[in-house]
Amino acid sequence: MKLSLKASAILSGFSAVLVLSSLACSASAQPMRFDGSYIGAGATGSVNSVGVPGGAATFGGAIQGRVAISNTPISVRASALFTDKNSAIIPTVTYDYGIGKNTNLYGGVGYSFVQNKGVATPLGNKNSTVLTAGIESQVAKGVVVYGDTKVGLKAYQGSNAAAVNVGGGVGLKF
């Protein structure tokens, strides 16, 4: 079966249009966000507590989890920031924005419950409203890395100062 030159050109042109339109559609599509739930552990520390009444440069550990709410960009998260002297539990609700394959930026609000008020944690020394912003990415099957900044508003006894915390870790998807 011989194709004429004209038929070959038409078929090639039609194929090129299909391929290019397919590429254009996939390039303009929203990136696939990470939509899994995980629990992880890592390190955390305060970055502004020196000189604040009741504050001290405080470094410690963190356990953090995320439960994605199906078919929405909303997640419920919980963090436990701890030292050898005190801990803070922080439930949070976040909005998750996909920026690439299995990668999100997130921001949200929560509340810090300090175990022993007046004793420094990586996020202040009293209960406070917390704003959070971070990034998370599934880097291998079932493995997530994450990092975030938390700001505790009026998080120190005897001061209106905010506590700023930076942390990160590795989680396992469930």
Tab-separated table of N, CA and C in Angstrom:
chain	number	residue	atom	x	y	z
A	1	MET	N	0.843	-1.168	0.000
A	1	MET	CA	0.000	0.000	0.000
A	1	MET	C	0.883	1.223	0.000
A	2	LYS	N	0.740	2.006	-1.070
A	2	LYS	CA	1.549	3.198	-1.214
A	2	LYS	C	0.738	4.415	-0.854
A	3	LEU	N	1.337	5.258	-0.024
A	3	LEU	CA	0.702	6.532	0.297
A	3	LEU	C	1.273	7.596	-0.616
A	4	SER	N	0.432	8.433	-1.067
A	4	SER	CA	0.930	9.531	-1.892
A	4	SER	C	1.646	10.533	-0.998
A	5	LEU	N	2.463	11.348	-1.605
A	5	LEU	CA	3.197	12.378	-0.882
A	5	LEU	C	2.233	13.321	-0.179
A	6	LYS	N	1.149	13.667	-0.852
A	6	LYS	CA	0.156	14.577	-0.280
A	6	LYS	C	-0.508	13.936	0.946
A	7	ALA	N	-0.869	12.664	0.874
A	7	ALA	CA	-1.501	11.970	2.000
A	7	ALA	C	-0.528	11.847	3.173
A	8	SER	N	0.740	11.581	2.886
A	8	SER	CA	1.754	11.491	3.939
A	8	SER	C	1.926	12.826	4.647
A	9	ALA	N	1.942	13.903	3.881
A	9	ALA	CA	2.086	15.235	4.469
A	9	ALA	C	0.891	15.570	5.354
A	10	ILE	N	-0.309	15.238	4.895
A	10	ILE	CA	-1.517	15.507	5.690
A	10	ILE	C	-1.492	14.684	6.977
A	11	LEU	N	-1.143	13.408	6.872
A	11	LEU	CA	-1.085	12.543	8.046
A	11	LEU	C	-0.016	13.026	9.030
A	12	SER	N	1.137	13.411	8.527
A	12	SER	CA	2.205	13.929	9.383
A	12	SER	C	1.794	15.226	10.065
A	13	GLY	N	1.169	16.109	9.318
A	13	GLY	CA	0.699	17.372	9.895
A	13	GLY	C	-0.348	17.147	10.969
A	14	PHE	N	-1.287	16.240	10.685
A	14	PHE	CA	-2.331	15.926	11.663
A	14	PHE	C	-1.713	15.332	12.930
A	15	SER	N	-0.743	14.432	12.779
A	15	SER	CA	-0.059	13.826	13.927
A	15	SER	C	0.682	14.883	14.742
A	16	ALA	N	1.351	15.799	14.057
A	16	ALA	CA	2.079	16.861	14.752
A	16	ALA	C	1.131	17.739	15.558
A	17	VAL	N	-0.019	18.078	14.982
A	17	VAL	CA	-1.008	18.889	15.705
A	17	VAL	C	-1.491	18.156	16.950
A	18	LEU	N	-1.766	16.863	16.828
A	18	LEU	CA	-2.220	16.083	17.985
A	18	LEU	C	-1.160	16.033	19.081
A	19	VAL	N	0.082	15.769	18.697
A	19	VAL	CA	1.162	15.686	19.686
A	19	VAL	C	1.380	17.035	20.362
A	20	LEU	N	1.449	18.112	19.582
A	20	LEU	CA	1.671	19.439	20.162
A	20	LEU	C	0.519	19.871	21.059
A	21	SER	N	-0.713	19.602	20.644
A	21	SER	CA	-1.845	19.988	21.494
A	21	SER	C	-1.862	19.167	22.774
A	22	SER	N	-1.468	17.918	22.697
A	22	SER	CA	-1.382	17.082	23.896
A	22	SER	C	-0.325	17.620	24.852
A	23	LEU	N	0.834	17.995	24.325
A	23	LEU	CA	1.889	18.574	25.158
A	23	LEU	C	1.456	19.899	25.760
A	24	ALA	N	0.788	20.730	24.997
A	24	ALA	CA	0.330	22.031	25.501
A	24	ALA	C	-0.682	21.853	26.619
A	25	CYS	N	-1.580	20.907	26.466
A	25	CYS	CA	-2.586	20.664	27.509
A	25	CYS	C	-1.941	20.160	28.782
A	26	SER	N	-0.987	19.252	28.674
A	26	SER	CA	-0.362	18.725	29.881
A	26	SER	C	0.518	19.769	30.543
A	27	ALA	N	1.138	20.656	29.779
A	27	ALA	CA	1.971	21.700	30.364
A	27	ALA	C	1.144	22.739	31.092
A	28	SER	N	-0.070	23.000	30.610
A	28	SER	CA	-0.895	24.014	31.253
A	28	SER	C	-1.726	23.452	32.393
A	29	ALA	N	-1.743	22.151	32.566
A	29	ALA	CA	-2.525	21.544	33.647
A	29	ALA	C	-1.892	21.867	34.999
A	30	GLN	N	-2.713	21.875	36.036
A	30	GLN	CA	-2.210	22.090	37.383
A	30	GLN	C	-1.231	20.973	37.738
A	31	PRO	N	-0.151	21.299	38.472
A	31	PRO	CA	0.764	20.241	38.880
A	31	PRO	C	0.069	19.284	39.850
A	32	MET	N	0.479	18.021	39.817
A	32	MET	CA	-0.087	17.049	40.751
A	32	MET	C	0.465	17.334	42.134
A	33	ARG	N	-0.410	17.559	43.078
A	33	ARG	CA	0.039	17.835	44.432
A	33	ARG	C	0.187	16.535	45.205
A	34	PHE	N	0.887	16.616	46.311
A	34	PHE	CA	0.995	15.476	47.215
A	34	PHE	C	-0.296	15.406	48.008
A	35	ASP	N	-0.954	14.263	47.983
A	35	ASP	CA	-2.267	14.145	48.613
A	35	ASP	C	-2.303	13.026	49.644
A	36	GLY	N	-1.165	12.673	50.207
A	36	GLY	CA	-1.127	11.567	51.155
A	36	GLY	C	-1.099	12.019	52.598
A	37	SER	N	-1.286	11.064	53.475
A	37	SER	CA	-1.178	11.290	54.912
A	37	SER	C	0.119	10.646	55.385
A	38	TYR	N	0.751	11.231	56.421
A	38	TYR	CA	2.021	10.695	56.902
A	38	TYR	C	2.247	11.054	58.366
A	39	ILE	N	3.206	10.370	58.959
A	39	ILE	CA	3.710	10.728	60.281
A	39	ILE	C	5.226	10.704	60.185
A	40	GLY	N	5.866	11.705	60.818
A	40	GLY	CA	7.304	11.808	60.698
A	40	GLY	C	7.957	12.341	61.952
A	41	ALA	N	9.272	12.366	61.926
A	41	ALA	CA	10.060	12.866	63.047
A	41	ALA	C	11.227	13.669	62.503
A	42	GLY	N	11.677	14.631	63.318
A	42	GLY	CA	12.788	15.458	62.888
A	42	GLY	C	13.283	16.353	63.991
A	43	ALA	N	13.947	17.425	63.600
A	43	ALA	CA	14.532	18.383	64.532
A	43	ALA	C	13.843	19.726	64.389
A	44	THR	N	13.904	20.511	65.451
A	44	THR	CA	13.238	21.806	65.464
A	44	THR	C	13.977	22.752	66.395
A	45	GLY	N	13.808	24.037	66.179
A	45	GLY	CA	14.451	24.998	67.066
A	45	GLY	C	13.839	26.375	66.966
A	46	SER	N	13.950	27.120	68.069
A	46	SER	CA	13.477	28.502	68.072
A	46	SER	C	14.568	29.379	67.486
A	47	VAL	N	14.164	30.459	66.817
A	47	VAL	CA	15.159	31.323	66.185
A	47	VAL	C	15.136	32.753	66.703
A	48	ASN	N	14.226	33.092	67.617
A	48	ASN	CA	14.175	34.478	68.071
A	48	ASN	C	13.996	34.630	69.570
A	49	SER	N	14.195	33.603	70.358
A	49	SER	CA	13.819	33.663	71.762
A	49	SER	C	14.871	34.266	72.679
A	50	VAL	N	16.089	34.498	72.222
A	50	VAL	CA	17.120	35.087	73.067
A	50	VAL	C	16.735	36.531	73.385
A	51	GLY	N	16.773	36.888	74.661
A	51	GLY	CA	16.427	38.240	75.082
A	51	GLY	C	14.955	38.448	75.373
A	52	VAL	N	14.127	37.456	75.106
A	52	VAL	CA	12.698	37.532	75.402
A	52	VAL	C	12.501	36.998	76.815
A	53	PRO	N	11.719	37.698	77.666
A	53	PRO	CA	11.489	37.180	79.019
A	53	PRO	C	10.964	35.742	78.977
A	54	GLY	N	11.643	34.850	79.664
A	54	GLY	CA	11.227	33.450	79.685
A	54	GLY	C	11.645	32.677	78.455
A	55	GLY	N	12.376	33.308	77.561
A	55	GLY	CA	12.797	32.643	76.336
A	55	GLY	C	14.244	32.219	76.418
A	56	ALA	N	14.601	31.256	75.645
A	56	ALA	CA	15.973	30.783	75.527
A	56	ALA	C	16.090	30.115	74.168
A	57	ALA	N	17.290	30.131	73.607
A	57	ALA	CA	17.484	29.413	72.345
A	57	ALA	C	17.202	27.949	72.635
A	58	THR	N	16.134	27.441	72.059
A	58	THR	CA	15.662	26.108	72.413
A	58	THR	C	15.627	25.216	71.180
A	59	PHE	N	16.350	24.109	71.261
A	59	PHE	CA	16.364	23.137	70.176
A	59	PHE	C	15.856	21.810	70.708
A	60	GLY	N	15.212	21.056	69.851
A	60	GLY	CA	14.673	19.782	70.309
A	60	GLY	C	14.208	18.932	69.156
A	61	GLY	N	13.339	18.021	69.487
A	61	GLY	CA	12.797	17.111	68.495
A	61	GLY	C	11.374	17.468	68.131
A	62	ALA	N	10.895	16.839	67.088
A	62	ALA	CA	9.522	17.077	66.644
A	62	ALA	C	8.949	15.795	66.063
A	63	ILE	N	7.695	15.567	66.378
A	63	ILE	CA	6.913	14.525	65.724
A	63	ILE	C	5.779	15.255	65.032
A	64	GLN	N	5.588	14.975	63.764
A	64	GLN	CA	4.586	15.715	63.001
A	64	GLN	C	3.791	14.751	62.133
A	65	GLY	N	2.496	15.019	62.019
A	65	GLY	CA	1.645	14.189	61.186
A	65	GLY	C	0.699	15.020	60.351
A	66	ARG	N	0.265	14.432	59.254
A	66	ARG	CA	-0.688	15.088	58.353
A	66	ARG	C	-1.735	14.071	57.941
A	67	VAL	N	-2.992	14.491	58.011
A	67	VAL	CA	-4.090	13.694	57.483
A	67	VAL	C	-4.764	14.542	56.410
A	68	ALA	N	-4.675	14.093	55.173
A	68	ALA	CA	-5.276	14.809	54.049
A	68	ALA	C	-6.778	14.561	54.050
A	69	ILE	N	-7.548	15.604	53.801
A	69	ILE	CA	-8.994	15.464	53.668
A	69	ILE	C	-9.273	15.205	52.190
A	70	SER	N	-9.842	14.050	51.900
A	70	SER	CA	-10.041	13.596	50.516
A	70	SER	C	-10.734	14.627	49.643
A	71	ASN	N	-10.243	14.746	48.419
A	71	ASN	CA	-10.820	15.596	47.375
A	71	ASN	C	-10.883	17.072	47.746
A	72	THR	N	-10.033	17.507	48.663
A	72	THR	CA	-9.937	18.927	49.015
A	72	THR	C	-8.460	19.286	49.158
A	73	PRO	N	-8.134	20.574	49.113
A	73	PRO	CA	-6.755	20.989	49.367
A	73	PRO	C	-6.508	21.275	50.854
A	74	ILE	N	-7.340	20.717	51.725
A	74	ILE	CA	-7.258	20.977	53.162
A	74	ILE	C	-6.676	19.759	53.877
A	75	SER	N	-5.831	20.019	54.884
A	75	SER	CA	-5.271	18.949	55.706
A	75	SER	C	-5.398	19.309	57.175
A	76	VAL	N	-5.462	18.284	57.996
A	76	VAL	CA	-5.396	18.444	59.445
A	76	VAL	C	-4.028	17.917	59.852
A	77	ARG	N	-3.308	18.721	60.608
A	77	ARG	CA	-1.950	18.355	61.017
A	77	ARG	C	-1.834	18.434	62.533
A	78	ALA	N	-0.845	17.761	63.060
A	78	ALA	CA	-0.520	17.865	64.482
A	78	ALA	C	0.990	17.779	64.618
A	79	SER	N	1.519	18.597	65.510
A	79	SER	CA	2.952	18.588	65.790
A	79	SER	C	3.155	18.503	67.293
A	80	ALA	N	4.176	17.780	67.696
A	80	ALA	CA	4.630	17.773	69.082
A	80	ALA	C	6.082	18.226	69.051
A	81	LEU	N	6.344	19.410	69.595
A	81	LEU	CA	7.701	19.945	69.675
A	81	LEU	C	8.168	19.730	71.105
A	82	PHE	N	9.349	19.160	71.285
A	82	PHE	CA	9.745	18.809	72.648
A	82	PHE	C	11.232	19.019	72.893
A	83	THR	N	11.541	19.230	74.176
A	83	THR	CA	12.909	19.262	74.684
A	83	THR	C	12.945	18.286	75.856
A	84	ASP	N	14.063	18.244	76.551
A	84	ASP	CA	14.125	17.383	77.730
A	84	ASP	C	13.365	17.978	78.916
A	85	LYS	N	12.910	19.253	78.794
A	85	LYS	CA	12.227	19.912	79.901
A	85	LYS	C	10.751	20.209	79.656
A	86	ASN	N	10.320	20.279	78.408
A	86	ASN	CA	8.950	20.702	78.131
A	86	ASN	C	8.537	20.297	76.716
A	87	SER	N	7.248	20.448	76.437
A	87	SER	CA	6.737	20.144	75.099
A	87	SER	C	5.551	21.035	74.765
A	88	ALA	N	5.276	21.145	73.482
A	88	ALA	CA	4.110	21.877	72.984
A	88	ALA	C	3.422	20.992	71.950
A	89	ILE	N	2.107	20.871	72.066
A	89	ILE	CA	1.293	20.120	71.113
A	89	ILE	C	0.538	21.141	70.273
A	90	ILE	N	0.611	21.013	68.937
A	90	ILE	CA	0.047	22.030	68.045
A	90	ILE	C	-0.842	21.385	66.984
A	91	PRO	N	-2.161	21.342	67.201
A	91	PRO	CA	-3.068	20.932	66.124
A	91	PRO	C	-3.236	22.099	65.150
A	92	THR	N	-3.295	21.795	63.861
A	92	THR	CA	-3.325	22.831	62.826
A	92	THR	C	-4.212	22.398	61.661
A	93	VAL	N	-4.849	23.364	61.023
A	93	VAL	CA	-5.566	23.137	59.770
A	93	VAL	C	-4.831	23.935	58.703
A	94	THR	N	-4.516	23.289	57.564
A	94	THR	CA	-3.759	23.971	56.516
A	94	THR	C	-4.448	23.877	55.163
A	95	TYR	N	-4.096	24.832	54.315
A	95	TYR	CA	-4.453	24.806	52.899
A	95	TYR	C	-3.199	24.361	52.166
A	96	ASP	N	-3.317	23.352	51.318
A	96	ASP	CA	-2.178	22.773	50.616
A	96	ASP	C	-2.249	23.132	49.137
A	97	TYR	N	-1.155	23.684	48.609
A	97	TYR	CA	-1.116	24.116	47.215
A	97	TYR	C	-0.039	23.326	46.476
A	98	GLY	N	-0.444	22.547	45.484
A	98	GLY	CA	0.502	21.751	44.705
A	98	GLY	C	1.377	22.624	43.831
A	99	ILE	N	2.694	22.424	43.943
A	99	ILE	CA	3.626	23.192	43.109
A	99	ILE	C	4.404	22.293	42.158
A	100	GLY	N	4.214	21.006	42.265
A	100	GLY	CA	4.900	20.058	41.397
A	100	GLY	C	4.441	18.657	41.725
A	101	LYS	N	5.009	17.714	41.025
A	101	LYS	CA	4.618	16.323	41.254
A	101	LYS	C	4.920	15.931	42.701
A	102	ASN	N	3.882	15.552	43.440
A	102	ASN	CA	3.993	15.104	44.829
A	102	ASN	C	4.626	16.130	45.761
A	103	THR	N	4.454	17.422	45.465
A	103	THR	CA	5.040	18.478	46.285
A	103	THR	C	4.010	19.563	46.555
A	104	ASN	N	3.916	19.973	47.815
A	104	ASN	CA	2.986	21.028	48.230
A	104	ASN	C	3.695	22.123	48.998
A	105	LEU	N	3.192	23.330	48.832
A	105	LEU	CA	3.405	24.400	49.797
A	105	LEU	C	2.159	24.389	50.660
A	106	TYR	N	2.284	24.689	51.944
A	106	TYR	CA	1.093	24.746	52.782
A	106	TYR	C	1.184	25.901	53.765
A	107	GLY	N	0.026	26.387	54.149
A	107	GLY	CA	-0.071	27.443	55.146
A	107	GLY	C	-1.334	27.238	55.946
A	108	GLY	N	-1.292	27.618	57.215
A	108	GLY	CA	-2.485	27.421	58.022
A	108	GLY	C	-2.379	28.028	59.398
A	109	VAL	N	-3.352	27.683	60.212
A	109	VAL	CA	-3.451	28.228	61.563
A	109	VAL	C	-3.757	27.100	62.541
A	110	GLY	N	-3.245	27.247	63.745
A	110	GLY	CA	-3.478	26.256	64.785
A	110	GLY	C	-3.336	26.894	66.152
A	111	TYR	N	-3.149	26.059	67.155
A	111	TYR	CA	-3.014	26.545	68.529
A	111	TYR	C	-1.997	25.672	69.249
A	112	SER	N	-1.100	26.315	69.994
A	112	SER	CA	-0.064	25.617	70.735
A	112	SER	C	-0.496	25.433	72.186
A	113	PHE	N	-0.478	24.189	72.642
A	113	PHE	CA	-0.768	23.872	74.040
A	113	PHE	C	0.550	23.487	74.700
A	114	VAL	N	1.064	24.363	75.586
A	114	VAL	CA	2.343	24.132	76.249
A	114	VAL	C	2.106	23.321	77.519
A	115	GLN	N	2.886	22.269	77.693
A	115	GLN	CA	2.715	21.378	78.840
A	115	GLN	C	2.999	22.090	80.167
A	116	ASN	N	4.174	22.680	80.330
A	116	ASN	CA	4.562	23.371	81.565
A	116	ASN	C	4.726	24.851	81.260
A	117	LYS	N	3.681	25.631	81.501
A	117	LYS	CA	3.729	27.058	81.188
A	117	LYS	C	4.876	27.723	81.946
A	118	GLY	N	5.568	28.623	81.269
A	118	GLY	CA	6.699	29.318	81.859
A	118	GLY	C	8.034	28.653	81.580
A	119	VAL	N	8.021	27.419	81.093
A	119	VAL	CA	9.246	26.695	80.749
A	119	VAL	C	9.366	26.683	79.225
A	120	ALA	N	10.543	27.055	78.727
A	120	ALA	CA	10.747	27.209	77.283
A	120	ALA	C	10.515	25.911	76.508
A	121	THR	N	9.864	26.059	75.346
A	121	THR	CA	9.745	25.002	74.339
A	121	THR	C	10.335	25.575	73.049
A	122	PRO	N	10.436	24.806	71.999
A	122	PRO	CA	10.877	25.380	70.725
A	122	PRO	C	9.879	26.376	70.127
A	123	LEU	N	8.719	26.587	70.781
A	123	LEU	CA	7.729	27.550	70.290
A	123	LEU	C	7.129	28.344	71.457
A	124	GLY	N	7.984	28.978	72.245
A	124	GLY	CA	7.516	29.823	73.337
A	124	GLY	C	7.323	29.063	74.628
A	125	ASN	N	6.741	29.788	75.629
A	125	ASN	CA	6.555	29.155	76.934
A	125	ASN	C	5.129	29.284	77.470
A	126	LYS	N	4.182	29.617	76.579
A	126	LYS	CA	2.768	29.628	76.975
A	126	LYS	C	1.901	29.285	75.771
A	127	ASN	N	0.661	28.929	76.026
A	127	ASN	CA	-0.287	28.612	74.956
A	127	ASN	C	-0.440	29.809	74.033
A	128	SER	N	-0.582	29.556	72.729
A	128	SER	CA	-0.719	30.672	71.787
A	128	SER	C	-1.301	30.207	70.458
A	129	THR	N	-1.836	31.174	69.719
A	129	THR	CA	-2.255	30.938	68.340
A	129	THR	C	-0.998	30.782	67.494
A	130	VAL	N	-1.030	29.861	66.542
A	130	VAL	CA	0.149	29.567	65.723
A	130	VAL	C	-0.194	29.688	64.241
A	131	LEU	N	0.647	30.408	63.506
A	131	LEU	CA	0.586	30.454	62.040
A	131	LEU	C	1.713	29.572	61.519
A	132	THR	N	1.452	28.824	60.463
A	132	THR	CA	2.482	27.934	59.931
A	132	THR	C	2.542	28.019	58.410
A	133	ALA	N	3.744	27.855	57.872
A	133	ALA	CA	3.959	27.785	56.426
A	133	ALA	C	5.072	26.780	56.187
A	134	GLY	N	4.898	25.937	55.166
A	134	GLY	CA	5.917	24.930	54.927
A	134	GLY	C	5.842	24.324	53.548
A	135	ILE	N	6.682	23.326	53.358
A	135	ILE	CA	6.747	22.588	52.103
A	135	ILE	C	6.910	21.108	52.437
A	136	GLU	N	6.303	20.257	51.620
A	136	GLU	CA	6.418	18.810	51.802
A	136	GLU	C	6.493	18.165	50.432
A	137	SER	N	7.221	17.049	50.371
A	137	SER	CA	7.354	16.361	49.093
A	137	SER	C	7.576	14.873	49.325
A	138	GLN	N	6.882	14.066	48.535
A	138	GLN	CA	7.137	12.631	48.562
A	138	GLN	C	8.329	12.400	47.649
A	139	VAL	N	9.454	11.966	48.237
A	139	VAL	CA	10.700	11.828	47.483
A	139	VAL	C	10.973	10.401	47.021
A	140	ALA	N	10.293	9.456	47.604
A	140	ALA	CA	10.378	8.049	47.205
A	140	ALA	C	9.055	7.411	47.606
A	141	LYS	N	8.804	6.225	47.117
A	141	LYS	CA	7.533	5.571	47.444
A	141	LYS	C	7.391	5.450	48.967
A	142	GLY	N	6.368	6.137	49.510
A	142	GLY	CA	6.078	6.071	50.934
A	142	GLY	C	6.934	6.947	51.825
A	143	VAL	N	7.877	7.725	51.256
A	143	VAL	CA	8.775	8.561	52.059
A	143	VAL	C	8.536	10.037	51.738
A	144	VAL	N	8.305	10.826	52.784
A	144	VAL	CA	8.006	12.249	52.643
A	144	VAL	C	9.048	13.053	53.423
A	145	VAL	N	9.549	14.127	52.831
A	145	VAL	CA	10.370	15.082	53.573
A	145	VAL	C	9.565	16.361	53.710
A	146	TYR	N	9.754	17.054	54.826
A	146	TYR	CA	8.986	18.268	55.071
A	146	TYR	C	9.814	19.254	55.881
A	147	GLY	N	9.448	20.505	55.759
A	147	GLY	CA	10.059	21.562	56.554
A	147	GLY	C	9.067	22.688	56.691
A	148	ASP	N	9.072	23.346	57.851
A	148	ASP	CA	8.144	24.452	58.024
A	148	ASP	C	8.636	25.458	59.049
A	149	THR	N	7.956	26.581	59.041
A	149	THR	CA	8.165	27.634	60.027
A	149	THR	C	6.853	27.838	60.753
A	150	LYS	N	6.939	27.906	62.066
A	150	LYS	CA	5.762	28.167	62.884
A	150	LYS	C	6.000	29.464	63.641
A	151	VAL	N	4.970	30.305	63.711
A	151	VAL	CA	5.047	31.555	64.465
A	151	VAL	C	3.965	31.511	65.530
A	152	GLY	N	4.383	31.481	66.788
A	152	GLY	CA	3.447	31.526	67.908
A	152	GLY	C	3.219	32.980	68.289
A	153	LEU	N	1.985	33.447	68.190
A	153	LEU	CA	1.668	34.844	68.497
A	153	LEU	C	1.535	35.024	70.007
A	154	LYS	N	2.235	36.016	70.557
A	154	LYS	CA	2.227	36.274	72.011
A	154	LYS	C	2.510	34.979	72.767
A	155	ALA	N	3.604	34.340	72.435
A	155	ALA	CA	3.903	32.998	72.928
A	155	ALA	C	4.788	32.968	74.172
A	156	TYR	N	5.099	34.141	74.755
A	156	TYR	CA	5.942	34.184	75.947
A	156	TYR	C	5.220	34.865	77.093
A	157	GLN	N	5.318	34.278	78.289
A	157	GLN	CA	4.742	34.915	79.467
A	157	GLN	C	5.476	36.222	79.723
A	158	GLY	N	4.711	37.271	80.070
A	158	GLY	CA	5.306	38.566	80.381
A	158	GLY	C	5.769	39.344	79.168
A	159	SER	N	5.360	38.944	77.974
A	159	SER	CA	5.802	39.618	76.755
A	159	SER	C	4.759	39.421	75.660
A	160	ASN	N	4.693	40.382	74.757
A	160	ASN	CA	3.837	40.239	73.575
A	160	ASN	C	4.614	39.682	72.386
A	161	ALA	N	5.841	39.234	72.632
A	161	ALA	CA	6.704	38.751	71.552
A	161	ALA	C	6.172	37.459	70.937
A	162	ALA	N	6.409	37.341	69.652
A	162	ALA	CA	6.078	36.108	68.931
A	162	ALA	C	7.261	35.152	69.026
A	163	ALA	N	6.972	33.881	69.012
A	163	ALA	CA	8.013	32.853	68.953
A	163	ALA	C	8.096	32.357	67.515
A	164	VAL	N	9.304	32.238	66.995
A	164	VAL	CA	9.500	31.735	65.634
A	164	VAL	C	10.286	30.431	65.717
A	165	ASN	N	9.768	29.418	65.055
A	165	ASN	CA	10.340	28.085	65.098
A	165	ASN	C	10.552	27.581	63.674
A	166	VAL	N	11.672	26.922	63.452
A	166	VAL	CA	11.955	26.305	62.156
A	166	VAL	C	12.260	24.830	62.400
A	167	GLY	N	11.658	23.975	61.596
A	167	GLY	CA	11.889	22.547	61.782
A	167	GLY	C	11.729	21.777	60.489
A	168	GLY	N	12.145	20.545	60.531
A	168	GLY	CA	12.001	19.679	59.374
A	168	GLY	C	12.188	18.236	59.761
A	169	GLY	N	11.792	17.352	58.863
A	169	GLY	CA	11.933	15.943	59.171
A	169	GLY	C	11.602	15.048	57.998
A	170	VAL	N	11.532	13.771	58.298
A	170	VAL	CA	11.227	12.733	57.319
A	170	VAL	C	10.041	11.941	57.844
A	171	GLY	N	9.080	11.677	56.958
A	171	GLY	CA	7.887	10.952	57.367
A	171	GLY	C	7.633	9.727	56.513
A	172	LEU	N	6.755	8.873	57.029
A	172	LEU	CA	6.314	7.686	56.308
A	172	LEU	C	4.837	7.828	56.002
A	173	LYS	N	4.500	7.633	54.749
A	173	LYS	CA	3.120	7.760	54.286
A	173	LYS	C	2.294	6.576	54.775
A	174	PHE	N	1.044	6.865	55.151
A	174	PHE	CA	0.133	5.778	55.530
A	174	PHE	C	-1.189	5.933	54.840
